[in-house]
Amino acid sequence: MTEQELNLSPTRPYLARAIYEWICDNQLTPHLLVNATHPQAMVPEQFVQDGQIVLNIAPHAVHQFHMSNEAITFSARFSGASRELYVPIEAVLGLYARENGQGLFFDPAEYPDTQTEKDTLKSAEQETTDSPKKKPSLRLLD
């Protein structure tokens, strides 16, 4: 049976929490690599490079840090201004220690049902250019 048939939840949030705890327990600095192009990601855009952003999520650098199965939320200061950040778990690309690079990087294909903004726009364009769809019909079987 495949994971979809068993309806298992993704492993990413569980592994991310474990790696975060391991990094902190070893007095290292946890850094979060984020896909900043994810439509629901709320990160400071002025620090995004090549569609990604690296965030320092050390306990002394963030406030109200919460890592759930759906998202990582916290507030942090950027250029002196406090910002609320929201990172969907699907947008988490990796979690690693700044000092030695050890951590875990995730397979983007783990969440195949998510679409990027470009994919959403492309599918909306296709719907408008495709030929009209047939009306649904009901057929009785004997």
Short mmCIF file of C-alpha atoms in Angstrom, two decimals:
data_model
loop_
_atom_site.label_atom_id
_atom_site.label_comp_id
_atom_site.label_asym_id
_atom_site.label_seq_id
_atom_site.Cartn_x
_atom_site.Cartn_y
_atom_site.Cartn_z
CA MET A 1 0.00 0.00 0.00
CA THR A 2 1.19 3.52 -0.75
CA GLU A 3 1.21 6.36 1.78
CA GLN A 4 -1.79 7.93 0.04
CA GLU A 5 -3.77 4.70 0.38
CA LEU A 6 -2.92 4.59 4.08
CA ASN A 7 -3.72 8.33 4.39
CA LEU A 8 -0.56 9.03 6.40
CA SER A 9 0.30 12.57 7.35
CA PRO A 10 3.52 14.05 5.92
CA THR A 11 6.70 13.56 7.92
CA ARG A 12 8.06 17.08 7.38
CA PRO A 13 6.59 18.80 10.47
CA TYR A 14 7.68 15.98 12.78
CA LEU A 15 11.22 15.87 11.40
CA ALA A 16 11.50 19.67 11.45
CA ARG A 17 10.58 19.76 15.15
CA ALA A 18 13.10 17.02 15.94
CA ILE A 19 15.94 18.72 14.03
CA TYR A 20 15.11 22.09 15.64
CA GLU A 21 15.27 20.53 19.10
CA TRP A 22 18.54 18.72 18.28
CA ILE A 23 20.16 21.93 17.02
CA CYS A 24 19.07 23.90 20.11
CA ASP A 25 20.13 21.11 22.50
CA ASN A 26 23.64 21.28 21.01
CA GLN A 27 23.82 25.07 21.52
CA LEU A 28 23.89 25.69 17.76
CA THR A 29 21.93 28.30 15.78
CA PRO A 30 18.91 26.90 13.87
CA HIS A 31 18.35 28.38 10.44
CA LEU A 32 15.21 27.80 8.40
CA LEU A 33 15.39 27.66 4.59
CA VAL A 34 12.05 28.76 3.13
CA ASN A 35 10.49 28.76 -0.32
CA ALA A 36 9.49 32.44 -0.28
CA THR A 37 7.42 32.05 -3.46
CA HIS A 38 4.84 29.89 -1.68
CA PRO A 39 1.55 31.82 -1.94
CA GLN A 40 0.83 31.64 1.81
CA ALA A 41 4.35 32.41 3.06
CA MET A 42 4.58 35.71 4.91
CA VAL A 43 8.27 36.63 5.07
CA PRO A 44 10.17 39.93 4.60
CA GLU A 45 10.44 40.20 0.82
CA GLN A 46 13.44 42.56 0.87
CA PHE A 47 15.62 39.66 2.11
CA VAL A 48 14.44 37.06 -0.43
CA GLN A 49 17.11 35.83 -2.85
CA ASP A 50 16.37 33.49 -5.76
CA GLY A 51 12.91 32.79 -4.36
CA GLN A 52 14.29 31.62 -1.01
CA ILE A 53 14.99 33.15 2.37
CA VAL A 54 17.07 31.92 5.30
CA LEU A 55 15.70 32.80 8.73
CA ASN A 56 17.51 32.61 12.07
CA ILE A 57 15.02 30.90 14.40
CA ALA A 58 17.20 30.67 17.50
CA PRO A 59 15.13 31.05 20.68
CA HIS A 60 16.87 34.35 21.54
CA ALA A 61 16.20 35.76 18.02
CA VAL A 62 12.44 35.13 17.80
CA HIS A 63 9.34 35.65 19.92
CA GLN A 64 6.16 33.57 20.18
CA PHE A 65 7.72 30.72 18.19
CA HIS A 66 5.28 27.94 17.35
CA MET A 67 5.84 24.97 15.06
CA SER A 68 2.67 23.01 14.25
CA ASN A 69 1.86 20.40 11.61
CA GLU A 70 0.53 23.18 9.35
CA ALA A 71 2.94 26.10 9.81
CA ILE A 72 5.78 27.77 11.67
CA THR A 73 4.83 31.14 13.15
CA PHE A 74 6.88 33.67 15.08
CA SER A 75 7.81 37.32 15.27
CA ALA A 76 11.30 38.65 14.65
CA ARG A 77 13.07 41.95 14.06
CA PHE A 78 14.27 42.95 10.59
CA SER A 79 16.16 46.23 10.26
CA GLY A 80 14.85 47.19 13.70
CA ALA A 81 11.18 46.60 12.88
CA SER A 82 9.20 43.73 14.39
CA ARG A 83 7.49 41.46 11.85
CA GLU A 84 5.04 38.58 12.20
CA LEU A 85 6.11 35.64 10.03
CA TYR A 86 4.05 32.73 8.76
CA VAL A 87 5.76 29.81 7.02
CA PRO A 88 3.51 26.97 5.84
CA ILE A 89 5.15 23.59 6.39
CA GLU A 90 4.97 23.02 2.61
CA ALA A 91 7.30 26.04 2.18
CA VAL A 92 9.96 24.68 4.54
CA LEU A 93 12.88 23.51 2.41
CA GLY A 94 15.32 22.79 5.21
CA LEU A 95 16.38 23.28 8.79
CA TYR A 96 20.09 23.34 9.63
CA ALA A 97 22.71 24.61 12.07
CA ARG A 98 24.49 27.79 10.97
CA GLU A 99 27.79 26.73 12.53
CA ASN A 100 28.29 23.43 10.71
CA GLY A 101 25.52 23.12 8.10
CA GLN A 102 24.20 19.91 9.66
CA GLY A 103 20.46 19.46 9.53
CA LEU A 104 17.81 18.21 7.18
CA PHE A 105 16.64 19.31 3.75
CA PHE A 106 13.25 18.20 2.50
CA ASP A 107 11.94 16.77 -0.74
CA PRO A 108 9.71 19.38 -2.41
CA ALA A 109 7.63 16.51 -3.89
CA GLU A 110 6.40 15.51 -0.41
CA TYR A 111 3.48 17.90 -0.91
CA PRO A 112 2.48 17.20 -4.52
CA ASP A 113 -0.97 18.76 -4.21
CA THR A 114 0.29 22.27 -3.53
CA GLN A 115 0.49 24.72 -6.38
CA THR A 116 2.71 27.73 -6.80
CA GLU A 117 1.22 31.05 -7.90
CA LYS A 118 2.49 30.44 -11.45
CA ASP A 119 0.79 27.04 -11.57
CA THR A 120 -2.46 28.55 -10.31
CA LEU A 121 -2.36 31.31 -12.93
CA LYS A 122 -1.50 28.84 -15.68
CA SER A 123 -4.39 26.52 -14.78
CA ALA A 124 -6.80 29.50 -14.65
CA GLU A 125 -5.66 30.57 -18.13
CA GLN A 126 -6.17 27.06 -19.48
CA GLU A 127 -9.70 26.93 -18.09
CA THR A 128 -10.65 30.09 -19.93
CA THR A 129 -9.04 29.02 -23.24
CA ASP A 130 -10.25 25.41 -23.25
CA SER A 131 -13.39 24.51 -25.11
CA PRO A 132 -16.59 24.67 -23.07
CA LYS A 133 -17.06 21.67 -20.85
CA LYS A 134 -19.97 19.31 -21.33
CA LYS A 135 -22.78 19.43 -18.83
CA PRO A 136 -22.80 16.58 -16.37
CA SER A 137 -25.27 13.87 -17.24
CA LEU A 138 -26.92 11.13 -15.26
CA ARG A 139 -27.47 7.73 -16.73
CA LEU A 140 -29.54 4.95 -15.17
CA LEU A 141 -28.09 1.47 -15.25
CA ASP A 142 -30.15 -1.69 -15.08
#
